Amino acid sequence: MKKPTPVISRAATGVLLALALVTQGTLSLAGNFPAIGSLLAKKTPEAALAEMGRRLFFDVRVSGDGAISCATCHDPGQGFTRQVDKNGKPMALSDAYPGTRHFRNTPTLINVIYKADFAQTGWGWDGHMGANLNDVVRDQITETMMMNMDMR
């Protein structure tokens, strides 16, 4: 296929620019829609609950053998996900409970406080974890390939 010459390219650009200027007033949609304001209300967690969550998040005692915490996979230094392993090697799939490999990558926890506003889609990359945050957290702690903790 033959490339257009610079003269043709400039001419086409000029024609498109002229059309844009001529139709600017007739095709503009600005001003036809009401302002929607902020999509999400700012949420501020209670300080005591946030501190308890922070402690649990980094506590290895929430895993079956006391070897991993939530932060093992949801690494704050990697955007609360896990993109590289301990040796800096990129990971396509997340590590799971020691001795297993998970079939998904770790989803980020950034802005997870707002997820409840859209919970009808469910949690996880594909919505496979349900819509209730309390159940999701419990399931991750007790799931064999996640934290493998016996809650009894």
PDB file of C-alpha atoms in Angstrom:
ATOM      1  CA  MET A   1       0.000   0.000   0.000  1.00  0.00           C
ATOM      2  CA  LYS A   2       1.320   3.402  -0.993  1.00  0.00           C
ATOM      3  CA  LYS A   3       1.890   5.913   1.810  1.00  0.00           C
ATOM      4  CA  PRO A   4       0.138   9.278   1.443  1.00  0.00           C
ATOM      5  CA  THR A   5       2.454  12.121   0.527  1.00  0.00           C
ATOM      6  CA  PRO A   6       3.021  14.927   3.020  1.00  0.00           C
ATOM      7  CA  VAL A   7       1.006  17.299   0.807  1.00  0.00           C
ATOM      8  CA  ILE A   8      -2.038  14.993   0.847  1.00  0.00           C
ATOM      9  CA  SER A   9      -1.683  14.439   4.601  1.00  0.00           C
ATOM     10  CA  ARG A  10      -1.559  18.196   5.231  1.00  0.00           C
ATOM     11  CA  ALA A  11      -4.530  18.791   2.953  1.00  0.00           C
ATOM     12  CA  ALA A  12      -6.584  16.100   4.695  1.00  0.00           C
ATOM     13  CA  THR A  13      -5.663  17.546   8.081  1.00  0.00           C
ATOM     14  CA  GLY A  14      -6.716  21.011   6.893  1.00  0.00           C
ATOM     15  CA  VAL A  15     -10.075  19.739   5.632  1.00  0.00           C
ATOM     16  CA  LEU A  16     -10.765  17.912   8.903  1.00  0.00           C
ATOM     17  CA  LEU A  17      -9.794  20.988  10.924  1.00  0.00           C
ATOM     18  CA  ALA A  18     -12.074  23.197   8.808  1.00  0.00           C
ATOM     19  CA  LEU A  19     -14.980  20.764   9.265  1.00  0.00           C
ATOM     20  CA  ALA A  20     -14.388  20.689  12.997  1.00  0.00           C
ATOM     21  CA  LEU A  21     -14.456  24.490  13.197  1.00  0.00           C
ATOM     22  CA  VAL A  22     -17.592  24.781  11.037  1.00  0.00           C
ATOM     23  CA  THR A  23     -19.541  22.163  12.981  1.00  0.00           C
ATOM     24  CA  GLN A  24     -18.295  23.125  16.426  1.00  0.00           C
ATOM     25  CA  GLY A  25     -21.477  24.923  17.437  1.00  0.00           C
ATOM     26  CA  THR A  26     -23.896  22.486  15.825  1.00  0.00           C
ATOM     27  CA  LEU A  27     -22.487  19.205  17.139  1.00  0.00           C
ATOM     28  CA  SER A  28     -21.448  20.287  20.606  1.00  0.00           C
ATOM     29  CA  LEU A  29     -23.177  18.418  23.424  1.00  0.00           C
ATOM     30  CA  ALA A  30     -21.771  20.592  26.204  1.00  0.00           C
ATOM     31  CA  GLY A  31     -24.443  22.021  28.442  1.00  0.00           C
ATOM     32  CA  ASN A  32     -27.068  19.430  27.506  1.00  0.00           C
ATOM     33  CA  PHE A  33     -26.440  17.230  30.533  1.00  0.00           C
ATOM     34  CA  PRO A  34     -26.992  18.071  34.210  1.00  0.00           C
ATOM     35  CA  ALA A  35     -23.973  18.061  36.495  1.00  0.00           C
ATOM     36  CA  ILE A  36     -23.788  14.747  38.336  1.00  0.00           C
ATOM     37  CA  GLY A  37     -21.501  15.833  41.152  1.00  0.00           C
ATOM     38  CA  SER A  38     -19.313  13.351  42.993  1.00  0.00           C
ATOM     39  CA  LEU A  39     -20.008   9.735  42.077  1.00  0.00           C
ATOM     40  CA  LEU A  40     -19.034   8.382  45.475  1.00  0.00           C
ATOM     41  CA  ALA A  41     -19.346   9.901  48.895  1.00  0.00           C
ATOM     42  CA  LYS A  42     -16.070  10.034  50.800  1.00  0.00           C
ATOM     43  CA  LYS A  43     -15.909   7.279  53.390  1.00  0.00           C
ATOM     44  CA  THR A  44     -13.825   7.639  56.514  1.00  0.00           C
ATOM     45  CA  PRO A  45     -13.265   4.435  58.480  1.00  0.00           C
ATOM     46  CA  GLU A  46     -13.410   4.529  62.248  1.00  0.00           C
ATOM     47  CA  ALA A  47      -9.885   4.857  63.652  1.00  0.00           C
ATOM     48  CA  ALA A  48     -10.177   1.891  66.047  1.00  0.00           C
ATOM     49  CA  LEU A  49     -11.532  -0.417  63.339  1.00  0.00           C
ATOM     50  CA  ALA A  50      -8.888   0.728  60.867  1.00  0.00           C
ATOM     51  CA  GLU A  51      -6.134  -0.011  63.396  1.00  0.00           C
ATOM     52  CA  MET A  52      -7.563  -3.452  64.132  1.00  0.00           C
ATOM     53  CA  GLY A  53      -7.737  -4.146  60.393  1.00  0.00           C
ATOM     54  CA  ARG A  54      -4.136  -3.011  59.908  1.00  0.00           C
ATOM     55  CA  ARG A  55      -2.932  -5.323  62.665  1.00  0.00           C
ATOM     56  CA  LEU A  56      -4.865  -8.312  61.309  1.00  0.00           C
ATOM     57  CA  PHE A  57      -3.681  -7.564  57.760  1.00  0.00           C
ATOM     58  CA  PHE A  58      -0.021  -7.953  58.734  1.00  0.00           C
ATOM     59  CA  ASP A  59      -0.497 -10.745  61.302  1.00  0.00           C
ATOM     60  CA  VAL A  60       0.764 -14.173  60.202  1.00  0.00           C
ATOM     61  CA  ARG A  61      -1.407 -15.855  62.822  1.00  0.00           C
ATOM     62  CA  VAL A  62      -4.379 -15.600  60.440  1.00  0.00           C
ATOM     63  CA  SER A  63      -2.905 -18.377  58.285  1.00  0.00           C
ATOM     64  CA  GLY A  64      -3.120 -22.085  58.944  1.00  0.00           C
ATOM     65  CA  ASP A  65       0.573 -22.530  59.740  1.00  0.00           C
ATOM     66  CA  GLY A  66       1.428 -18.994  60.848  1.00  0.00           C
ATOM     67  CA  ALA A  67       3.606 -18.417  57.782  1.00  0.00           C
ATOM     68  CA  ILE A  68       1.721 -15.827  55.724  1.00  0.00           C
ATOM     69  CA  SER A  69      -0.400 -12.741  56.293  1.00  0.00           C
ATOM     70  CA  CYS A  70      -2.777 -10.881  53.999  1.00  0.00           C
ATOM     71  CA  ALA A  71       0.155  -8.588  53.133  1.00  0.00           C
ATOM     72  CA  THR A  72       2.095 -11.569  51.770  1.00  0.00           C
ATOM     73  CA  CYS A  73      -0.057 -11.457  48.633  1.00  0.00           C
ATOM     74  CA  HIS A  74      -1.579  -7.977  48.929  1.00  0.00           C
ATOM     75  CA  ASP A  75       1.817  -6.270  49.204  1.00  0.00           C
ATOM     76  CA  PRO A  76       1.529  -2.531  50.004  1.00  0.00           C
ATOM     77  CA  GLY A  77       4.778  -1.943  48.087  1.00  0.00           C
ATOM     78  CA  GLN A  78       3.222  -3.426  44.945  1.00  0.00           C
ATOM     79  CA  GLY A  79      -0.114  -1.587  45.011  1.00  0.00           C
ATOM     80  CA  PHE A  80      -1.666  -4.072  47.466  1.00  0.00           C
ATOM     81  CA  THR A  81      -1.322  -6.846  44.894  1.00  0.00           C
ATOM     82  CA  ARG A  82       1.496  -9.251  44.028  1.00  0.00           C
ATOM     83  CA  GLN A  83       3.241  -8.692  40.716  1.00  0.00           C
ATOM     84  CA  VAL A  84       6.715 -10.043  41.424  1.00  0.00           C
ATOM     85  CA  ASP A  85       7.967 -12.831  43.662  1.00  0.00           C
ATOM     86  CA  LYS A  86      10.557 -12.567  46.454  1.00  0.00           C
ATOM     87  CA  ASN A  87      13.351 -12.703  43.856  1.00  0.00           C
ATOM     88  CA  GLY A  88      11.878  -9.910  41.722  1.00  0.00           C
ATOM     89  CA  LYS A  89      10.637 -12.306  39.030  1.00  0.00           C
ATOM     90  CA  PRO A  90       7.284 -11.294  37.439  1.00  0.00           C
ATOM     91  CA  MET A  91       4.374 -13.520  38.411  1.00  0.00           C
ATOM     92  CA  ALA A  92       1.505 -14.418  36.096  1.00  0.00           C
ATOM     93  CA  LEU A  93      -0.307 -16.248  38.889  1.00  0.00           C
ATOM     94  CA  SER A  94      -0.314 -15.556  42.592  1.00  0.00           C
ATOM     95  CA  ASP A  95       1.398 -17.686  45.142  1.00  0.00           C
ATOM     96  CA  ALA A  96      -1.133 -19.373  47.326  1.00  0.00           C
ATOM     97  CA  TYR A  97      -0.908 -21.217  50.602  1.00  0.00           C
ATOM     98  CA  PRO A  98       2.576 -22.779  50.887  1.00  0.00           C
ATOM     99  CA  GLY A  99       2.823 -25.750  48.587  1.00  0.00           C
ATOM    100  CA  THR A 100       0.009 -24.629  46.277  1.00  0.00           C
ATOM    101  CA  ARG A 101      -0.357 -22.214  43.364  1.00  0.00           C
ATOM    102  CA  HIS A 102      -3.449 -20.120  42.809  1.00  0.00           C
ATOM    103  CA  PHE A 103      -5.138 -19.855  39.422  1.00  0.00           C
ATOM    104  CA  ARG A 104      -5.659 -16.075  39.589  1.00  0.00           C
ATOM    105  CA  ASN A 105      -3.533 -13.037  40.225  1.00  0.00           C
ATOM    106  CA  THR A 106      -3.966 -11.132  43.473  1.00  0.00           C
ATOM    107  CA  PRO A 107      -6.487  -8.293  43.045  1.00  0.00           C
ATOM    108  CA  THR A 108      -5.530  -4.899  44.431  1.00  0.00           C
ATOM    109  CA  LEU A 109      -7.121  -3.647  47.615  1.00  0.00           C
ATOM    110  CA  ILE A 110      -6.834   0.027  46.644  1.00  0.00           C
ATOM    111  CA  ASN A 111     -10.225   1.756  47.060  1.00  0.00           C
ATOM    112  CA  VAL A 112     -11.794  -1.487  48.270  1.00  0.00           C
ATOM    113  CA  ILE A 113     -13.802   0.603  50.749  1.00  0.00           C
ATOM    114  CA  TYR A 114     -15.904   1.725  47.765  1.00  0.00           C
ATOM    115  CA  LYS A 115     -16.468  -1.779  46.395  1.00  0.00           C
ATOM    116  CA  ALA A 116     -19.599  -2.194  48.517  1.00  0.00           C
ATOM    117  CA  ASP A 117     -21.222   0.526  46.401  1.00  0.00           C
ATOM    118  CA  PHE A 118     -20.909  -1.807  43.410  1.00  0.00           C
ATOM    119  CA  ALA A 119     -21.202  -5.121  45.245  1.00  0.00           C
ATOM    120  CA  GLN A 120     -23.928  -6.429  42.973  1.00  0.00           C
ATOM    121  CA  THR A 121     -21.088  -7.410  40.631  1.00  0.00           C
ATOM    122  CA  GLY A 122     -19.374  -9.476  43.305  1.00  0.00           C
ATOM    123  CA  TRP A 123     -15.788  -9.476  44.474  1.00  0.00           C
ATOM    124  CA  GLY A 124     -12.766 -10.796  42.643  1.00  0.00           C
ATOM    125  CA  TRP A 125     -11.762 -10.354  39.039  1.00  0.00           C
ATOM    126  CA  ASP A 126     -14.849 -12.174  37.815  1.00  0.00           C
ATOM    127  CA  GLY A 127     -17.275 -11.698  40.708  1.00  0.00           C
ATOM    128  CA  HIS A 128     -16.752 -15.286  41.910  1.00  0.00           C
ATOM    129  CA  MET A 129     -16.493 -14.379  45.592  1.00  0.00           C
ATOM    130  CA  GLY A 130     -19.946 -12.990  46.238  1.00  0.00           C
ATOM    131  CA  ALA A 131     -21.059  -9.539  47.303  1.00  0.00           C
ATOM    132  CA  ASN A 132     -20.731  -9.458  51.107  1.00  0.00           C
ATOM    133  CA  LEU A 133     -17.335  -8.197  52.329  1.00  0.00           C
ATOM    134  CA  ASN A 134     -17.544 -10.045  55.651  1.00  0.00           C
ATOM    135  CA  ASP A 135     -18.142 -13.351  53.871  1.00  0.00           C
ATOM    136  CA  VAL A 136     -15.385 -12.643  51.355  1.00  0.00           C
ATOM    137  CA  VAL A 137     -12.815 -12.036  54.107  1.00  0.00           C
ATOM    138  CA  ARG A 138     -13.889 -15.150  56.048  1.00  0.00           C
ATOM    139  CA  ASP A 139     -13.764 -17.261  52.896  1.00  0.00           C
ATOM    140  CA  GLN A 140     -10.252 -16.038  52.024  1.00  0.00           C
ATOM    141  CA  ILE A 141      -8.952 -16.875  55.487  1.00  0.00           C
ATOM    142  CA  THR A 142     -10.450 -20.378  55.496  1.00  0.00           C
ATOM    143  CA  GLU A 143      -9.954 -21.258  51.793  1.00  0.00           C
ATOM    144  CA  THR A 144      -7.424 -24.087  51.387  1.00  0.00           C
ATOM    145  CA  MET A 145      -5.321 -22.365  48.760  1.00  0.00           C
ATOM    146  CA  MET A 146      -5.489 -18.938  50.403  1.00  0.00           C
ATOM    147  CA  MET A 147      -4.815 -18.814  54.143  1.00  0.00           C
ATOM    148  CA  ASN A 148      -5.941 -22.344  55.099  1.00  0.00           C
ATOM    149  CA  MET A 149      -7.010 -21.406  58.617  1.00  0.00           C
ATOM    150  CA  ASP A 150      -9.305 -23.556  60.700  1.00  0.00           C
ATOM    151  CA  MET A 151     -11.717 -21.062  62.288  1.00  0.00           C
ATOM    152  CA  ARG A 152     -12.695 -23.369  65.164  1.00  0.00           C
TER     153      ARG A 152
END
